[in-house]
Short mmCIF file of C-alpha atoms and ligand atoms in Angstrom, two decimals:
data_model
loop_
_atom_site.label_atom_id
_atom_site.label_comp_id
_atom_site.label_asym_id
_atom_site.label_seq_id
_atom_site.Cartn_x
_atom_site.Cartn_y
_atom_site.Cartn_z
CA MET A 1 56.53 -84.80 262.48
CA SER A 2 57.45 -84.61 266.18
CA GLU A 3 59.65 -81.79 267.51
CA GLU A 4 62.43 -84.32 268.05
CA GLN A 5 62.47 -85.33 264.37
CA LYS A 6 62.39 -81.85 262.93
CA LYS A 7 65.58 -80.18 261.78
CA VAL A 8 66.70 -77.30 263.94
CA VAL A 9 67.02 -73.68 262.83
CA LEU A 10 68.92 -71.27 265.03
CA THR A 11 69.60 -67.63 264.52
CA CYS A 12 69.81 -64.47 266.61
CA ALA A 13 69.69 -60.69 266.45
CA GLN A 14 71.16 -58.13 268.79
CA PRO A 15 68.80 -56.03 270.88
CA SER A 16 70.52 -52.81 269.94
CA GLY A 17 67.55 -50.52 269.41
CA ASN A 18 65.12 -50.62 266.62
CA LEU A 19 65.43 -53.10 263.73
CA HIS A 20 65.68 -51.82 260.17
CA LEU A 21 64.75 -52.97 256.66
CA GLY A 22 68.06 -54.86 256.35
CA ASN A 23 67.28 -56.95 259.42
CA TYR A 24 63.78 -57.60 258.13
CA PHE A 25 64.51 -58.52 254.51
CA GLY A 26 67.92 -60.04 255.19
CA ALA A 27 66.79 -62.01 258.20
CA ILE A 28 63.46 -62.10 260.05
CA ARG A 29 61.14 -62.35 257.07
CA ASN A 30 63.02 -65.39 255.93
CA TRP A 31 63.00 -66.96 259.40
CA CYS A 32 59.18 -67.13 259.19
CA SER A 33 59.44 -69.64 256.35
CA TYR A 34 60.86 -72.24 258.76
CA LEU A 35 58.08 -72.08 261.35
CA ASP A 36 56.08 -75.07 260.14
CA SER A 37 58.87 -77.30 258.92
CA HIS A 38 61.61 -76.88 261.55
CA GLU A 39 62.09 -76.58 265.28
CA CYS A 40 63.07 -72.93 265.52
CA PHE A 41 65.22 -71.14 268.07
CA PHE A 42 65.35 -67.37 267.61
CA GLY A 43 67.70 -65.74 270.07
CA ILE A 44 68.08 -62.22 271.34
CA ALA A 45 71.81 -61.79 271.65
CA ASN A 46 72.11 -59.48 274.67
CA MET A 47 75.53 -60.91 275.58
CA HIS A 48 76.81 -59.80 272.19
CA ALA A 49 75.34 -56.35 272.72
CA ILE A 50 77.73 -55.55 275.59
CA THR A 51 80.81 -55.86 273.35
CA VAL A 52 80.41 -52.16 272.47
CA PRO A 53 79.63 -49.23 274.78
CA TYR A 54 75.98 -49.37 275.96
CA VAL A 55 73.52 -48.26 278.65
CA PRO A 56 72.22 -51.13 280.86
CA ALA A 57 68.68 -49.74 281.25
CA ASN A 58 68.36 -49.32 277.48
CA LEU A 59 69.62 -52.85 276.91
CA ARG A 60 66.97 -54.26 279.25
CA LYS A 61 64.22 -52.34 277.47
CA SER A 62 65.50 -53.19 274.00
CA VAL A 63 65.03 -56.89 274.74
CA TYR A 64 61.27 -56.40 275.20
CA ASP A 65 61.11 -54.24 272.09
CA LEU A 66 62.81 -56.95 270.11
CA VAL A 67 60.54 -59.75 271.36
CA ALA A 68 57.55 -57.60 270.34
CA ILE A 69 59.11 -56.85 266.94
CA PHE A 70 59.88 -60.53 266.32
CA ILE A 71 56.27 -61.46 267.03
CA SER A 72 54.92 -58.52 264.98
CA CYS A 73 57.05 -59.63 262.02
CA GLY A 74 55.32 -63.02 262.06
CA LEU A 75 57.44 -65.16 264.40
CA ASP A 76 54.48 -66.82 266.09
CA PRO A 77 55.64 -67.76 269.62
CA GLU A 78 53.38 -70.81 269.52
CA LYS A 79 55.55 -72.15 266.70
CA CYS A 80 59.06 -71.15 267.77
CA HIS A 81 61.26 -70.40 270.76
CA ILE A 82 62.07 -66.71 271.16
CA PHE A 83 64.69 -66.77 273.88
CA LEU A 84 67.10 -64.41 275.57
CA GLN A 85 70.73 -65.51 275.28
CA SER A 86 71.60 -64.67 278.91
CA HIS A 87 68.66 -66.75 280.19
CA VAL A 88 70.25 -69.95 278.93
CA GLN A 89 73.29 -71.24 280.76
CA GLY A 90 76.03 -72.69 278.63
CA HIS A 91 76.51 -70.11 275.86
CA SER A 92 79.52 -68.45 277.47
CA ASP A 93 80.88 -71.77 278.81
CA LEU A 94 80.90 -73.25 275.35
CA ALA A 95 82.28 -70.02 273.90
CA TRP A 96 85.28 -70.35 276.20
CA ILE A 97 85.94 -73.93 275.13
CA LEU A 98 85.65 -72.96 271.45
CA ALA A 99 87.89 -69.91 271.96
CA CYS A 100 90.59 -72.23 273.29
CA LEU A 101 90.44 -74.07 269.96
CA CYS A 102 90.31 -70.96 267.80
CA PRO A 103 93.51 -69.44 266.39
CA LEU A 104 93.84 -65.80 267.42
CA GLY A 105 94.70 -64.79 263.86
CA GLN A 106 91.35 -66.05 262.63
CA LEU A 107 89.53 -63.79 265.09
CA GLU A 108 91.71 -60.82 264.18
CA ARG A 109 90.87 -61.27 260.51
CA MET A 110 87.10 -60.96 261.00
CA THR A 111 85.79 -57.99 259.02
CA GLN A 112 83.29 -56.98 261.69
CA TYR A 113 86.02 -56.93 264.34
CA LYS A 114 88.25 -54.81 262.15
CA GLN A 115 85.46 -52.32 261.42
CA LYS A 116 84.09 -52.03 264.95
CA SER A 117 87.47 -51.97 266.68
CA ALA A 118 88.70 -49.23 264.34
CA LYS A 119 85.84 -47.05 265.62
CA GLN A 120 86.84 -47.63 269.27
CA GLY A 121 90.60 -47.25 269.04
CA GLU A 122 92.62 -48.09 272.17
CA SER A 123 89.56 -48.66 274.36
CA VAL A 124 88.34 -51.67 272.37
CA GLY A 125 87.29 -54.51 274.71
CA ALA A 126 88.52 -58.09 274.31
CA GLY A 127 84.86 -59.16 274.03
CA LEU A 128 84.68 -57.70 270.55
CA LEU A 129 87.52 -59.95 269.40
CA TYR A 130 86.01 -62.94 271.19
CA TYR A 131 82.52 -62.25 269.77
CA PRO A 132 82.65 -64.87 266.95
CA ALA A 133 83.46 -67.62 269.49
CA LEU A 134 80.31 -66.68 271.42
CA MET A 135 78.32 -66.67 268.20
CA ALA A 136 79.67 -70.11 267.33
CA ALA A 137 78.59 -71.31 270.78
CA ASP A 138 75.07 -69.86 270.23
CA ILE A 139 74.75 -72.04 267.17
CA LEU A 140 76.54 -75.22 268.20
CA ILE A 141 74.96 -75.51 271.65
CA TYR A 142 71.63 -76.27 269.92
CA ASN A 143 73.20 -78.61 267.38
CA ALA A 144 71.56 -76.45 264.73
CA ASP A 145 71.12 -77.82 261.21
CA VAL A 146 70.72 -74.48 259.52
CA VAL A 147 71.61 -70.88 260.34
CA PRO A 148 69.85 -68.24 258.23
CA VAL A 149 71.61 -64.85 258.28
CA GLY A 150 72.31 -61.83 256.11
CA GLU A 151 75.47 -61.63 254.04
CA ASP A 152 77.30 -59.61 256.74
CA GLN A 153 77.29 -62.62 259.09
CA ARG A 154 78.65 -65.11 256.54
CA GLN A 155 82.19 -64.98 257.88
CA HIS A 156 81.06 -65.69 261.45
CA VAL A 157 78.97 -68.70 260.42
CA GLU A 158 81.86 -70.02 258.33
CA LEU A 159 84.10 -69.75 261.38
CA THR A 160 81.44 -71.63 263.37
CA ARG A 161 81.60 -74.45 260.84
CA ASP A 162 85.41 -74.51 261.08
CA LEU A 163 85.23 -74.69 264.87
CA ALA A 164 82.64 -77.48 264.83
CA ILE A 165 84.88 -79.52 262.51
CA LYS A 166 87.96 -78.78 264.62
CA PHE A 167 86.19 -79.80 267.82
CA ASN A 168 84.89 -83.00 266.20
CA ASN A 169 88.37 -83.86 264.93
CA THR A 170 90.01 -83.09 268.26
CA TYR A 171 87.54 -84.74 270.64
CA SER A 172 85.41 -87.05 268.42
CA ASP A 173 82.13 -86.40 266.67
CA THR A 174 79.98 -84.07 268.78
CA PHE A 175 78.58 -81.16 266.80
CA ARG A 176 76.50 -81.06 263.68
CA VAL A 177 78.28 -78.80 261.17
CA PRO A 178 75.49 -76.31 260.43
CA ASP A 179 74.49 -75.12 256.97
CA LEU A 180 74.65 -71.43 256.26
CA PHE A 181 71.60 -69.96 254.53
CA ILE A 182 71.63 -66.49 253.01
CA PRO A 183 68.42 -65.35 251.28
CA GLN A 184 68.79 -64.23 247.68
CA THR A 185 66.62 -61.14 247.93
CA GLY A 186 67.54 -58.70 250.63
CA ALA A 187 70.75 -60.37 251.79
CA ARG A 188 72.51 -57.05 251.66
CA ILE A 189 70.34 -53.96 252.02
CA LYS A 190 72.51 -50.86 251.77
CA SER A 191 72.36 -47.50 253.51
CA LEU A 192 70.15 -45.00 251.63
CA GLN A 193 72.77 -42.32 252.19
CA ASP A 194 75.86 -44.37 251.42
CA PRO A 195 74.84 -47.28 249.19
CA GLU A 196 78.35 -48.72 249.23
CA ARG A 197 77.83 -49.66 252.90
CA LYS A 198 75.26 -51.91 254.52
CA MET A 199 72.20 -50.41 256.21
CA SER A 200 73.17 -50.46 259.87
CA LYS A 201 71.83 -49.26 263.20
CA SER A 202 75.30 -48.03 264.10
CA ASP A 203 75.43 -45.84 260.99
CA ALA A 204 76.33 -42.24 261.85
CA ASN A 205 73.84 -40.94 259.27
CA GLN A 206 70.48 -42.21 260.51
CA SER A 207 68.57 -40.94 257.50
CA GLY A 208 70.18 -43.79 255.56
CA CYS A 209 68.42 -46.36 257.73
CA VAL A 210 64.67 -47.11 257.56
CA TYR A 211 63.48 -48.56 260.85
CA LEU A 212 60.57 -50.96 261.04
CA LEU A 213 58.80 -48.62 263.45
CA ASP A 214 59.40 -45.39 261.50
CA GLU A 215 56.24 -43.35 260.85
CA PRO A 216 55.10 -43.28 257.20
CA THR A 217 56.07 -39.60 256.87
CA VAL A 218 59.60 -40.41 258.08
CA ILE A 219 59.87 -43.36 255.69
CA ARG A 220 58.78 -41.20 252.74
CA LYS A 221 61.27 -38.52 253.71
CA LYS A 222 64.18 -40.96 254.07
CA ILE A 223 63.46 -42.72 250.79
CA GLY A 224 62.76 -39.41 249.03
CA SER A 225 66.19 -38.14 250.02
CA ALA A 226 68.04 -41.38 249.24
CA VAL A 227 71.27 -40.84 247.35
CA THR A 228 70.82 -41.66 243.65
CA ASP A 229 73.30 -41.94 240.84
CA SER A 230 74.10 -39.83 237.82
CA GLY A 231 72.05 -40.48 234.70
CA CYS A 232 68.36 -41.17 234.76
CA GLU A 233 67.92 -44.88 234.05
CA ILE A 234 66.24 -47.11 236.60
CA VAL A 235 68.41 -50.20 236.33
CA ALA A 236 70.45 -52.34 238.72
CA ARG A 237 74.08 -51.92 237.73
CA GLU A 238 77.40 -51.76 239.51
CA ASP A 239 77.89 -48.11 238.68
CA LYS A 240 74.40 -47.32 240.07
CA PRO A 241 74.54 -48.51 243.69
CA GLY A 242 71.81 -46.13 244.93
CA ILE A 243 69.21 -47.14 242.33
CA SER A 244 70.25 -50.80 242.63
CA ASN A 245 69.61 -50.66 246.39
CA LEU A 246 66.16 -49.10 245.92
CA LEU A 247 65.33 -51.77 243.32
CA THR A 248 66.41 -54.45 245.82
CA ILE A 249 64.16 -52.95 248.48
CA LEU A 250 61.22 -52.69 246.06
CA SER A 251 61.77 -56.26 244.91
CA ALA A 252 61.89 -57.48 248.52
CA CYS A 253 58.63 -55.63 249.29
CA THR A 254 56.68 -56.73 246.23
CA GLY A 255 58.13 -60.16 245.47
CA ARG A 256 58.70 -59.04 241.86
CA THR A 257 62.04 -59.62 240.19
CA ILE A 258 64.50 -56.80 239.53
CA ALA A 259 64.11 -57.39 235.78
CA GLU A 260 60.32 -56.95 236.02
CA LEU A 261 60.75 -53.74 237.99
CA GLU A 262 63.33 -52.37 235.54
CA ALA A 263 60.86 -52.97 232.71
CA GLU A 264 58.00 -51.35 234.65
CA PHE A 265 59.97 -48.21 235.49
CA ALA A 266 61.75 -47.80 232.15
CA GLY A 267 61.48 -44.16 231.08
CA GLN A 268 60.19 -42.92 234.45
CA ASN A 269 62.07 -40.39 236.54
CA TYR A 270 63.81 -40.94 239.88
CA GLY A 271 61.15 -38.98 241.78
CA ALA A 272 58.28 -41.22 240.65
CA PHE A 273 60.38 -44.32 241.29
CA LYS A 274 61.29 -43.26 244.82
CA ALA A 275 57.64 -42.47 245.59
CA ALA A 276 56.67 -45.98 244.45
CA VAL A 277 59.38 -47.53 246.64
CA ALA A 278 58.22 -45.49 249.64
CA ASP A 279 54.56 -46.53 249.06
CA GLU A 280 55.49 -50.20 249.04
CA VAL A 281 57.70 -49.93 252.15
CA VAL A 282 54.94 -48.13 254.06
CA LYS A 283 52.43 -50.79 252.95
CA LYS A 284 54.76 -53.60 254.01
CA LEU A 285 55.44 -52.14 257.44
CA GLU A 286 51.87 -51.12 258.29
CA PRO A 287 50.66 -54.48 259.67
CA ILE A 288 53.95 -54.97 261.58
CA GLN A 289 53.56 -51.58 263.24
CA LYS A 290 49.91 -52.26 264.07
CA THR A 291 50.68 -55.52 265.89
CA TYR A 292 53.67 -53.94 267.61
CA LYS A 293 51.43 -51.20 269.04
CA GLU A 294 49.04 -53.83 270.36
CA ILE A 295 51.56 -56.07 272.13
CA SER A 296 54.62 -54.02 273.00
CA GLY A 297 53.14 -52.69 276.26
CA ASP A 298 52.14 -56.13 277.52
CA LYS A 299 55.26 -56.98 279.50
CA ALA A 300 53.65 -59.95 281.23
CA TYR A 301 52.90 -61.58 277.88
CA LEU A 302 56.42 -60.91 276.57
CA ASP A 303 57.93 -62.29 279.80
CA LYS A 304 55.83 -65.42 279.40
CA VAL A 305 57.12 -65.96 275.88
CA LEU A 306 60.71 -65.57 277.09
CA ALA A 307 60.24 -67.89 280.08
CA ARG A 308 58.67 -70.68 278.04
CA SER A 309 61.35 -70.44 275.38
CA ALA A 310 64.21 -70.33 277.89
CA GLU A 311 63.01 -73.61 279.33
CA ALA A 312 62.99 -75.34 275.94
CA ALA A 313 66.34 -73.83 274.96
CA GLN A 314 67.94 -74.79 278.28
CA ARG A 315 66.77 -78.40 277.91
CA ARG A 316 68.45 -78.67 274.53
CA ALA A 317 71.59 -76.82 275.62
CA ASN A 318 72.03 -79.04 278.68
CA ARG A 319 72.00 -82.16 276.56
CA LEU A 320 74.87 -80.92 274.48
CA MET A 321 76.89 -79.33 277.25
CA SER A 322 77.06 -82.48 279.34
CA LYS A 323 78.49 -84.25 276.28
CA VAL A 324 80.99 -81.43 275.65
CA TYR A 325 82.19 -81.36 279.29
CA ARG A 326 82.77 -85.10 279.20
CA LYS A 327 84.67 -84.96 275.92
CA VAL A 328 86.98 -82.12 276.89
CA GLY A 329 87.87 -83.89 280.13
CA PHE A 330 86.05 -81.83 282.78
CA ASN A 331 85.36 -83.90 285.92
CA GLU A 332 81.76 -84.48 286.93
CA LEU A 333 80.76 -83.20 290.34
CA GLN A 334 80.53 -86.23 292.66
CA LYS A 335 77.97 -85.76 295.44
P1 TYM B 1 72.46 -58.31 263.86
O1 TYM B 1 71.70 -58.05 265.12
O2 TYM B 1 73.41 -57.24 263.41
O3 TYM B 1 71.48 -58.58 262.66
C1 TYM B 1 70.42 -59.53 262.73
C2 TYM B 1 70.24 -60.18 261.36
O4 TYM B 1 70.00 -59.18 260.36
C3 TYM B 1 70.94 -59.35 259.28
N1 TYM B 1 71.27 -58.00 258.74
C4 TYM B 1 71.18 -57.65 257.44
N2 TYM B 1 70.77 -58.33 256.35
C5 TYM B 1 70.76 -57.66 255.16
N3 TYM B 1 71.13 -56.36 255.02
C6 TYM B 1 71.55 -55.64 256.09
N4 TYM B 1 71.87 -54.35 255.93
C7 TYM B 1 71.59 -56.28 257.38
N5 TYM B 1 71.93 -55.87 258.63
C8 TYM B 1 71.74 -56.94 259.44
C9 TYM B 1 72.14 -60.00 259.91
O5 TYM B 1 72.92 -60.70 258.96
C10 TYM B 1 71.48 -60.95 260.90
O6 TYM B 1 71.09 -62.15 260.25
N6 TYM B 1 76.10 -61.39 265.36
C11 TYM B 1 74.71 -61.31 264.95
C12 TYM B 1 73.74 -61.87 265.99
C13 TYM B 1 74.03 -63.25 266.43
C14 TYM B 1 73.79 -64.44 265.67
C15 TYM B 1 74.16 -65.52 266.54
C16 TYM B 1 73.29 -64.67 264.39
C17 TYM B 1 74.52 -63.62 267.66
N7 TYM B 1 74.60 -64.97 267.71
C18 TYM B 1 74.05 -66.84 266.11
C19 TYM B 1 73.18 -66.01 263.97
C20 TYM B 1 73.55 -67.06 264.82
C21 TYM B 1 74.35 -59.85 264.71
O7 TYM B 1 74.95 -58.97 265.27
O8 TYM B 1 73.24 -59.71 263.95
#
């Protein structure tokens, strides 16, 4: 099948430091399954990363780290476009047009906005509120067919679908309304220290978050000190969020179902169970860490990947943006 005929997958991650198990099992691992069947655009959302306080030099470096992590996790750059959001013109232009269509109340109701703005108080920037419009633009500018994300991004992709429909109804059919895809296993990996909350890089308690580049000793320590629940049964149940989370992680690592794992660990104690989870996580991350060590220092190679992808992404974005400008009534420059 030619590139033109393939369906398009688009998704992004923010370059805010190291990625964790939630990003891997909820997102990247699943993205790999599209490499042969779809035309894939995997973006590094550096324009989203400036919606919260940040250090410019760290942001620049984090982009390279993330390209290297993407490739180490199996996103073969010969089979997909790993691009940097700010390299492609049109994302923020389209975001503006979509924001003009988007009711303010809908943005104010976004859970992520409510959580992140609560942390910043009075100093919260307007970019944080506007964030979902930019995310919608990231998706719609490529006329994506499918957007695979973790559960925490569901609301944003649903808003994207609403905006695509609204634009199509207002200006005539322009955007494909993308499908949301959330993987069954690993869609919501929780913090090891507070299993009611998602595992997150912005978590105050970093021992609740296992990073893909953590050393094996650190991984064993974090999993060994994971919060568990009262009782001693190893089962996934609502009143046992800590054990349920560890079972989810083990299931994501091994490909075995939760029911199989419950049967295997019946009668065993929490200590033995945690050690088994840690072993599997270390085993899973070992090849990723090995490749990362090999390629992360090769800036020229990473730059080449970004440059090639930016070109392909820009070509596709241009096609859509000229249509959008025409439909919304922007005059063409006459030379
Ligand atoms: P980000 O960078 O927070 O996360 C990247 C991907 O990882 C998933 N994820 C999780 N999945 C399961 N459990 C967790 N604990 C967990 N934490 C994160 C996220 O759902 C996501 O799929 N706004 C987005 C980036 C973005 C984007 C886009 C995504 C910008 N534009 C367009 C899709 C399409 C974000 O901050 O993801």
